[in-house]
Structures are given as C-alpha cells and as structure tokens.
Short mmCIF file of C-alpha atoms in Angstrom, two decimals:
data_model
loop_
_atom_site.label_atom_id
_atom_site.label_comp_id
_atom_site.label_asym_id
_atom_site.label_seq_id
_atom_site.Cartn_x
_atom_site.Cartn_y
_atom_site.Cartn_z
CA MET A 30 17.54 34.18 4.61
CA LEU A 31 20.78 34.23 6.44
CA TYR A 32 20.09 32.40 9.57
CA PRO A 33 16.98 31.06 11.25
CA THR A 34 15.30 33.30 13.47
CA PRO A 35 16.08 31.92 16.79
CA ILE A 36 20.18 31.99 16.15
CA ALA A 37 19.93 35.25 14.62
CA LYS A 38 18.05 36.85 17.89
CA LEU A 39 20.79 34.95 19.78
CA ILE A 40 23.56 36.51 17.78
CA ASP A 41 22.14 39.57 18.55
CA SER A 42 21.92 39.22 22.31
CA PHE A 43 25.51 38.48 22.33
CA SER A 44 26.42 41.22 19.98
CA LYS A 45 25.21 43.80 22.82
CA LEU A 46 27.94 42.69 25.08
CA PRO A 47 30.91 44.78 25.35
CA GLY A 48 33.77 44.04 23.09
CA ILE A 49 31.95 41.45 21.18
CA GLY A 50 31.37 42.12 17.42
CA ILE A 51 29.11 40.45 14.98
CA LYS A 52 31.58 37.73 13.97
CA THR A 53 32.01 36.58 17.61
CA ALA A 54 28.47 36.99 18.53
CA THR A 55 28.09 34.44 15.88
CA ARG A 56 30.74 31.97 16.54
CA LEU A 57 29.34 31.99 20.51
CA ALA A 58 25.82 31.60 19.43
CA PHE A 59 26.55 28.39 17.26
CA TYR A 60 28.86 27.17 20.03
CA THR A 61 25.82 27.68 22.35
CA ILE A 62 23.80 25.79 20.28
CA GLY A 63 26.44 22.78 20.43
CA MET A 64 26.32 23.01 24.40
CA SER A 65 24.69 20.60 26.57
CA ASP A 66 21.13 21.32 27.54
CA GLU A 67 22.30 21.53 31.20
CA ASP A 68 24.59 24.35 30.46
CA VAL A 69 22.79 26.30 28.31
CA ASN A 70 19.79 26.24 30.94
CA ASP A 71 21.96 27.14 33.72
CA PHE A 72 23.71 29.98 31.68
CA ALA A 73 19.85 31.49 31.11
CA LYS A 74 18.93 30.92 34.87
CA ASN A 75 22.15 32.46 35.98
CA LEU A 76 21.64 35.57 33.72
CA LEU A 77 17.89 36.18 35.50
CA ALA A 78 19.27 35.09 38.80
CA ALA A 79 22.12 37.70 38.50
CA LYS A 80 19.91 40.18 37.21
CA ARG A 81 17.33 39.68 39.98
CA GLU A 82 19.12 38.66 43.03
CA LEU A 83 21.77 41.10 42.88
CA THR A 84 21.22 44.64 44.57
CA TYR A 85 23.56 47.36 46.16
CA CYS A 86 24.64 47.37 50.16
CA SER A 87 22.56 50.01 51.46
CA VAL A 88 25.59 50.57 53.97
CA CYS A 89 28.67 50.39 51.48
CA GLY A 90 27.09 50.43 47.94
CA ASN A 91 28.81 47.30 46.99
CA LEU A 92 27.21 44.80 44.52
CA THR A 93 25.55 41.78 47.13
CA ASP A 94 22.85 39.21 47.07
CA ASP A 95 22.05 40.15 50.90
CA ASP A 96 21.53 43.63 52.39
CA PRO A 97 23.63 44.65 54.16
CA CYS A 98 26.68 42.87 52.56
CA SER A 99 28.59 40.18 54.19
CA ILE A 100 31.59 42.17 54.67
CA CYS A 101 29.41 45.00 56.46
CA THR A 102 28.06 42.67 58.70
CA ASP A 103 31.19 40.73 59.65
CA ASP A 104 32.17 41.91 62.94
CA SER A 105 35.74 40.28 63.03
CA ARG A 106 36.44 42.96 60.26
CA ASP A 107 38.49 46.10 61.44
CA GLN A 108 35.74 48.77 61.91
CA SER A 109 38.34 51.65 62.19
CA ALA A 110 38.88 51.83 58.82
CA ILE A 111 37.02 52.74 55.44
CA LEU A 112 38.93 51.81 51.86
CA VAL A 113 36.87 53.78 49.36
CA VAL A 114 36.91 52.29 45.33
CA GLU A 115 34.87 53.03 42.30
CA GLU A 116 33.40 49.69 41.60
CA SER A 117 32.61 46.38 43.40
CA LYS A 118 35.24 44.72 41.13
CA ASP A 119 37.75 46.95 42.92
CA VAL A 120 36.74 45.13 46.16
CA SER A 121 37.14 41.83 45.07
CA ALA A 122 40.75 42.75 43.74
CA MET A 123 41.56 43.94 46.97
CA GLU A 124 39.86 41.24 48.90
CA LYS A 125 41.96 38.56 46.68
CA ILE A 126 45.45 39.84 48.24
CA GLN A 127 44.06 39.18 51.67
CA GLU A 128 45.88 41.97 53.22
CA TYR A 129 43.06 44.72 54.17
CA HIS A 130 40.87 43.41 56.90
CA GLY A 131 38.67 46.81 57.24
CA LEU A 132 35.55 48.00 55.44
CA TYR A 133 34.65 49.40 52.00
CA HIS A 134 32.77 52.22 50.40
CA VAL A 135 31.77 51.30 46.57
CA LEU A 136 31.32 55.14 45.02
CA GLY A 137 29.61 53.49 41.82
CA GLY A 138 31.61 56.29 39.83
CA LEU A 139 34.12 58.83 39.85
CA ILE A 140 33.56 62.58 39.78
CA SER A 141 34.32 63.59 36.29
CA PRO A 142 33.80 67.32 35.39
CA MET A 143 34.60 66.69 31.74
CA ASN A 144 31.55 64.21 31.73
CA GLY A 145 29.30 66.27 33.82
CA ILE A 146 29.41 63.89 36.88
CA GLY A 147 29.48 65.72 40.08
CA PRO A 148 29.94 64.94 43.95
CA ASP A 149 25.96 64.67 44.23
CA ASP A 150 25.80 61.97 41.33
CA ILE A 151 28.30 59.04 42.94
CA ASN A 152 27.29 57.21 46.53
CA LEU A 153 29.28 59.77 48.29
CA LYS A 154 26.77 61.33 50.71
CA THR A 155 26.57 57.62 52.23
CA LEU A 156 29.84 57.65 53.19
CA ILE A 157 29.87 60.89 54.98
CA THR A 158 26.61 59.71 57.08
CA ARG A 159 28.64 56.76 57.80
CA LEU A 160 31.48 58.62 59.45
CA MET A 161 29.25 60.33 61.67
CA ASP A 162 29.09 58.96 65.33
CA SER A 163 31.15 55.84 63.87
CA PRO A 164 34.63 54.59 65.25
CA VAL A 165 36.18 54.85 61.96
CA GLU A 166 39.73 56.73 61.90
CA GLU A 167 41.23 56.32 58.59
CA VAL A 168 39.43 56.58 55.13
CA ILE A 169 41.85 55.16 52.38
CA ILE A 170 40.97 56.33 48.90
CA ALA A 171 41.77 53.53 46.27
CA THR A 172 40.35 55.14 43.35
CA ASN A 173 42.19 54.44 39.77
CA ALA A 174 45.40 56.27 38.97
CA THR A 175 43.74 58.19 36.36
CA ALA A 176 42.52 62.15 36.03
CA ASP A 177 39.14 61.32 37.16
CA GLY A 178 40.19 59.06 40.03
CA GLU A 179 42.66 61.80 41.46
CA ALA A 180 39.94 64.17 41.33
CA THR A 181 37.65 62.24 43.37
CA ALA A 182 40.46 61.37 45.72
CA MET A 183 40.96 65.08 46.26
CA TYR A 184 37.46 66.15 46.61
CA ILE A 185 36.91 63.42 49.11
CA SER A 186 40.11 64.42 51.29
CA ARG A 187 39.03 68.11 51.14
CA VAL A 188 35.41 67.22 52.49
CA LEU A 189 36.46 64.77 55.17
CA LYS A 190 39.75 66.45 56.77
CA PRO A 191 38.14 69.12 58.38
CA ALA A 192 36.23 66.68 60.31
CA GLY A 193 39.49 65.24 61.64
CA ILE A 194 39.54 62.19 59.74
CA LYS A 195 42.78 60.69 58.61
CA VAL A 196 42.60 60.38 54.97
CA THR A 197 45.34 58.40 53.06
CA ARG A 198 45.62 57.07 49.58
CA LEU A 199 47.42 54.04 48.01
CA ALA A 200 51.03 54.45 47.05
CA ARG A 201 51.90 55.96 43.54
CA GLY A 202 55.17 54.45 41.85
CA LEU A 203 56.64 51.67 39.57
CA ALA A 204 54.44 48.90 39.02
CA VAL A 205 56.16 45.41 40.20
CA GLY A 206 57.84 43.92 37.38
CA SER A 207 57.49 46.97 35.30
CA ASP A 208 60.92 48.70 33.42
CA ILE A 209 62.05 52.05 34.11
CA GLU A 210 62.46 52.63 30.60
CA TYR A 211 58.77 52.13 29.47
CA ALA A 212 57.66 53.97 32.56
CA ASP A 213 55.60 57.24 31.92
CA GLU A 214 57.15 60.67 33.33
CA VAL A 215 54.25 61.15 36.36
CA THR A 216 54.68 57.57 37.50
CA LEU A 217 58.65 58.07 37.56
CA LEU A 218 58.08 61.74 39.15
CA ARG A 219 55.82 60.05 41.98
CA ALA A 220 58.31 57.01 42.38
CA ILE A 221 61.22 59.18 42.81
CA GLU A 222 59.31 61.76 45.34
CA ASN A 223 57.85 58.78 47.51
CA ARG A 224 61.06 56.80 47.58
CA THR A 225 61.48 54.76 50.43
CA GLU A 226 64.39 53.89 52.41
CA LEU A 227 66.19 50.35 52.15
CA MET B 15 34.13 35.75 49.66
CA LEU B 16 35.22 36.80 46.47
CA TYR B 17 32.03 37.63 44.57
CA PRO B 18 28.22 37.10 45.48
CA THR B 19 26.98 33.73 44.39
CA PRO B 20 24.76 34.92 41.59
CA ILE B 21 27.51 36.75 39.84
CA ALA B 22 29.87 34.01 40.24
CA LYS B 23 27.75 31.87 38.85
CA LEU B 24 27.19 33.79 35.88
CA ILE B 25 31.03 34.44 35.59
CA ASP B 26 31.02 30.56 35.71
CA SER B 27 28.82 30.27 32.64
CA PHE B 28 30.40 33.06 30.76
CA SER B 29 33.80 31.38 30.97
CA LYS B 30 32.42 28.08 29.31
CA LEU B 31 32.15 29.83 26.12
CA PRO B 32 35.06 29.45 23.41
CA GLY B 33 37.89 32.30 23.92
CA ILE B 34 36.32 33.86 26.98
CA GLY B 35 38.57 33.55 29.88
CA ILE B 36 37.89 34.28 33.56
CA LYS B 37 38.63 38.05 33.22
CA THR B 38 36.73 38.52 30.19
CA ALA B 39 33.83 36.56 31.48
CA THR B 40 34.03 38.63 34.85
CA ARG B 41 33.75 41.90 32.84
CA LEU B 42 30.95 40.38 30.91
CA ALA B 43 28.91 39.47 34.05
CA PHE B 44 29.56 42.83 35.65
CA TYR B 45 28.45 44.49 32.52
CA THR B 46 25.07 42.23 32.39
CA ILE B 47 24.13 43.45 35.64
CA GLY B 48 24.15 47.02 34.19
CA MET B 49 22.04 45.86 31.27
CA SER B 50 18.25 46.86 31.33
CA ASP B 51 15.61 44.37 32.58
CA GLU B 52 14.51 43.88 29.04
CA ASP B 53 17.90 42.90 27.34
CA VAL B 54 18.90 40.31 29.90
CA ASN B 55 15.32 38.74 30.02
CA ASP B 56 15.81 38.56 25.90
CA PHE B 57 19.20 37.20 26.25
CA ALA B 58 17.97 34.18 28.59
CA LYS B 59 14.89 33.75 26.21
CA ASN B 60 17.00 33.67 23.16
CA LEU B 61 19.50 31.20 24.61
CA LEU B 62 16.63 28.69 25.68
CA ALA B 63 14.78 29.36 22.24
CA ALA B 64 18.14 28.90 20.31
CA LYS B 65 18.57 25.55 22.10
CA ARG B 66 14.94 24.39 21.98
CA GLU B 67 13.51 25.61 18.40
CA LEU B 68 16.75 24.75 16.44
CA THR B 69 17.10 21.67 14.79
CA TYR B 70 18.97 19.86 11.71
CA CYS B 71 17.16 19.67 8.41
CA SER B 72 16.44 16.27 7.73
CA VAL B 73 17.25 16.80 3.90
CA CYS B 74 20.43 18.65 3.78
CA GLY B 75 21.57 18.42 7.56
CA ASN B 76 21.31 22.44 7.83
CA LEU B 77 20.50 24.24 11.19
CA THR B 78 17.17 25.28 10.71
CA ASP B 79 13.82 26.13 12.89
CA ASP B 80 11.56 24.47 10.18
CA ASP B 81 12.23 20.67 9.15
CA PRO B 82 12.99 20.42 5.83
CA CYS B 83 14.70 23.97 5.83
CA SER B 84 13.53 27.05 3.62
CA ILE B 85 16.19 26.08 1.11
CA CYS B 86 15.31 22.62 0.64
CA THR B 87 11.51 23.71 0.22
CA ASP B 88 12.34 26.33 -2.04
CA ASP B 89 11.24 25.15 -5.46
CA SER B 90 12.33 28.15 -7.22
CA ARG B 91 16.08 27.10 -6.21
CA ASP B 92 18.27 25.20 -9.12
CA GLN B 93 17.50 21.58 -7.81
CA SER B 94 20.24 20.35 -10.28
CA ALA B 95 23.05 21.24 -8.11
CA ILE B 96 24.28 20.55 -4.56
CA LEU B 97 26.92 22.29 -2.62
CA VAL B 98 28.73 20.65 0.10
CA VAL B 99 29.78 22.14 2.95
CA GLU B 100 31.37 21.67 6.31
CA GLU B 101 28.80 23.84 8.57
CA SER B 102 25.80 25.84 8.77
CA LYS B 103 28.02 28.74 9.07
CA ASP B 104 29.29 28.05 5.69
CA VAL B 105 25.92 28.16 4.18
CA SER B 106 25.38 31.48 5.29
CA ALA B 107 28.62 32.80 4.26
CA MET B 108 27.67 31.26 0.52
CA GLU B 109 24.32 32.75 0.59
CA LYS B 110 25.57 36.13 1.59
CA ILE B 111 27.39 36.55 -1.77
CA GLN B 112 24.02 35.72 -3.46
CA GLU B 113 25.54 34.05 -6.81
CA TYR B 114 25.04 30.23 -5.90
CA HIS B 115 21.17 29.59 -6.09
CA GLY B 116 21.18 25.58 -6.01
CA LEU B 117 20.83 23.18 -2.91
CA TYR B 118 22.97 22.44 -0.06
CA HIS B 119 24.23 19.62 1.95
CA VAL B 120 25.83 20.31 5.05
CA LEU B 121 28.06 17.40 6.44
CA GLY B 122 28.36 18.63 9.98
CA GLY B 123 32.21 17.91 10.46
CA LEU B 124 35.03 16.34 7.96
CA ILE B 125 36.66 13.19 7.57
CA SER B 126 39.81 13.25 9.67
CA PRO B 127 41.75 10.04 9.88
CA MET B 128 43.99 11.91 12.67
CA ASN B 129 41.03 12.25 15.16
CA GLY B 130 39.49 8.86 14.24
CA ILE B 131 36.53 10.73 12.41
CA GLY B 132 35.68 8.56 9.39
CA PRO B 133 33.17 8.80 6.33
CA ASP B 134 30.33 7.19 8.53
CA ASP B 135 30.98 9.76 11.68
CA ILE B 136 29.64 12.62 9.33
CA ASN B 137 26.44 13.60 7.46
CA LEU B 138 27.52 11.92 4.13
CA LYS B 139 24.96 8.87 3.60
CA THR B 140 22.20 11.18 3.45
CA LEU B 141 23.73 12.49 0.49
CA ILE B 142 24.19 9.62 -1.44
CA THR B 143 20.72 8.79 -0.55
CA ARG B 144 19.64 12.13 -1.97
CA LEU B 145 21.31 11.79 -5.27
CA MET B 146 19.57 8.25 -6.11
CA ASP B 147 16.63 9.02 -8.71
CA SER B 148 17.48 12.99 -8.14
CA PRO B 149 17.88 15.37 -11.02
CA VAL B 150 21.16 16.64 -9.61
CA GLU B 151 23.76 17.12 -12.27
CA GLU B 152 26.64 18.63 -10.28
CA VAL B 153 27.99 18.04 -6.80
CA ILE B 154 30.30 21.10 -5.61
CA ILE B 155 32.76 20.36 -2.92
CA ALA B 156 33.33 23.60 -0.83
CA THR B 157 34.79 22.17 2.22
CA ASN B 158 37.79 24.28 3.90
CA ALA B 159 41.03 24.20 1.97
CA THR B 160 42.56 22.40 5.05
CA ALA B 161 44.29 18.70 5.29
CA ASP B 162 40.80 17.68 6.52
CA GLY B 163 38.71 19.55 4.07
CA GLU B 164 40.78 18.05 1.03
CA ALA B 165 40.67 14.69 1.98
CA THR B 166 36.75 15.10 2.65
CA ALA B 167 36.99 16.42 -0.88
CA MET B 168 38.71 13.56 -2.34
CA TYR B 169 36.66 10.80 -0.72
CA ILE B 170 33.12 12.34 -2.05
CA SER B 171 34.49 12.90 -5.24
CA ARG B 172 35.88 9.09 -5.34
CA VAL B 173 32.42 7.86 -3.93
CA LEU B 174 30.23 10.15 -6.35
CA LYS B 175 32.27 9.79 -10.02
CA PRO B 176 31.63 6.12 -10.70
CA ALA B 177 27.62 7.03 -10.29
CA GLY B 178 28.19 9.59 -13.43
CA ILE B 179 27.94 12.61 -11.43
CA LYS B 180 30.03 15.88 -11.96
CA VAL B 181 32.06 16.73 -9.02
CA THR B 182 33.73 20.13 -8.88
CA ARG B 183 35.28 21.93 -5.86
CA LEU B 184 35.70 25.38 -5.32
CA ALA B 185 38.96 27.12 -7.15
CA ARG B 186 42.21 27.38 -4.98
CA GLY B 187 44.25 30.33 -5.65
CA LEU B 188 45.01 34.03 -4.38
CA ALA B 189 42.82 35.36 -2.10
CA VAL B 190 41.68 38.80 -3.36
CA GLY B 191 43.55 41.54 -1.75
CA SER B 192 46.53 39.32 -0.68
CA ASP B 193 50.16 39.87 -1.56
CA ILE B 194 52.42 37.26 -3.38
CA GLU B 195 55.10 38.22 -1.27
CA TYR B 196 52.86 36.64 1.83
CA ALA B 197 51.28 33.83 0.20
CA ASP B 198 52.28 30.28 1.16
CA GLU B 199 53.98 28.02 -1.18
CA VAL B 200 51.17 25.46 -1.91
CA THR B 201 48.51 28.54 -2.46
CA LEU B 202 51.20 29.81 -5.17
CA LEU B 203 51.54 26.43 -6.73
CA ARG B 204 47.77 26.07 -7.01
CA ALA B 205 47.49 29.60 -8.45
CA ILE B 206 50.13 29.21 -11.29
CA GLU B 207 48.41 25.53 -12.27
CA ASN B 208 44.94 27.03 -12.42
CA ARG B 209 46.07 30.64 -14.07
CA THR B 210 43.23 32.08 -16.31
CA GLU B 211 43.45 33.59 -19.53
CA LEU B 212 42.89 37.50 -19.59
#
C-alpha cells in the first residue's frame, strides 16, 4: 500500500489538471482532507455546477450561464463595434480595463495551418452572419500577437473588408514598463513603424 | 460582470488551495470546463469520498479508510519496532523504499514551543499507551530534521528511555547526490561526527 484508495483517487484527479504533477497533486489532496466539510462540499458542488450550467452564448460564443449572454443582451452597450477575441478569458481581461463598451465575438480558437485548424474549425461563420443586416461599423481584432493570432487576424480582415466593414486590430509596440534593451526585434520594428507624435 | 457566477465560484474554490493564486485558479477553472463530463464527475466524487471515507487509525494515527489501518492489522510486519513520523505522507515516503517492515506511529504534528504546541497537542499519549505490555523493543524517531522535529525527538526520547525502550533516530549527514560545497554547516558537522568506516 502507498496511499488509501480514496486519497489515491483524489491525487489522480488533481494530477489531471494542467501544470500539476504528482507531487503537487499529493500536496493538494492531503490539504483538501484537512479543509472544512463545507469548503470541500462547495468545491465539489462548484465543479459540477460549472460543468453543467455553463454554456457558450449562441450569439457571440462567450462562456455564459444565460444564453444569450449578459453582454449580448445589454442594450446600453455600443452596438456598432464588435471586438474579436480567441477565448472567454480575453473578454474578461478586456472588461477589466472598463474602456471598451461594444460587443464581443469569441472565436474559441485560432486558425493554425500548422495544426490543421482552418477557418471552419473556429466560431467564425456566426461572426459573418452577425454582420449581415447589423449596425456594426467596426470589427476590432484582438487575437494574440502570435503567428496563429496574426494569421487569423489577416484572414478575418480579408473576408470582411470587401463587405465595406472597417477592420482594425490592437496596436503593436512596447509593453508598458518594458525595457527597449530586452524587446525582441519584431516588437521594436512595429514600435518604430507605429510611432506616435508627442 | 467579469465571469459568469458558476465559474467565479469555481475559481474561488481553486484559489483556497495552497500555492494557488487567482491567476492559476482561473486557468484551472477554465481547463476544468473543457474536461470530459466523466472526469469532472469523478473529480467531484473523489473530493467528497476522500473527505468522507478517510479517518485516522485509532492505533497509529495514520490516515486510512479502514480502522485499524492495513499496517497495524498486518501480522507479517515486525511487531518489535515502531517508527515515529510527523505526517501520513511520511509513512508513504518510508513505505516506498521497502526497507522498513515494522509498525508506524503518526504524530499529526510536532512539538513547537514557538507556536504554543505542546506534547498534549499531538498524538503522543497513544504512543505511550501502545508501548505498555507490548513486544516493542525499538522506537525509531523519524521526525523532520528541523528545530521542531529535533525538539519532538528529544522529548520522546526523554519520556521513553527511563522505561528501558531503545530509542533511535534517522542518521544525519550529507544527502546522497549533494555537494559538500553547498552543504550547510550543521549538516557538515553531523556528517563528520557520524562518519562511518569504509
């Protein structure tokens, strides 16, 4: 015997999470046993509830417990702009800064020819459907600044521009607080290209 | 809104675990939503089962799903030795090396005058009860090599020695694979004191 079955099973469950190896899983499992009954019950309930109650908004693809989601149904938001992101987490990051008040569209992935993921494999068709007969004037592409993110941005821009929709993307440049010395070449190139007047 | 309620609650549960901040908790919660129904159900079930089914062995204090535990009830084990450890995890570490075949006693803590933990606050009385009218000849103290671990070892040794029981503790010295250059002074002192003949 190494561990009693119930704890061995719990260690196994924890070790299925990303970035959690067997040692951390063991530490977490033992810690859980020392937690209050209430906290453990809540944990189990929250796991099941998150899996059961969350769904993807049929309009924008964002993770939500109400379909359509609270952003899509909020009439006070600017209906003329849609910000396109890869994941629901990106929506939260954007909402945190409280600067953007338009709508969102969550792709649920990026076009990645290397991994065999094409335009039909992400939530892109619904974006095009949304744009038909809608008051949307600008589509802001906010995919990650990676190769796949750029490829996706380029693809969307090529599809939407002929329809006369303004397509923009987030600025590239030096991250605030970063050192020029350690900036990579491409970032520095973009930063000098897109320099702004003081 | 930042996150839908079910996911906010799950993030909250994850962030109660040790060493898991809000960012990791968010990553884990989003990952969980993408896991299969089966895995999430198992996770919740294992959490509840570990909390409900595990208990402490009334003989040795080890974490177990059967009381007395499988080690205490195993007659093939050497009944003349008891190895004293701080936690159940230490029992597992010791069992892994498959070298010790005696019994165990889990203290569930260490004497720590700094934190106001005295001999009565840990599972020590049952050890003394176990030793009365028993065939135990040797008590091996395997507490951590920390100040609290040493204090506990000294205390136990002082209590048991007058009763004529042989009390030993794990050897102190250089960890296998370690560099003398980086060894701390106390370890080096112990290593030279307890040098063995080649």
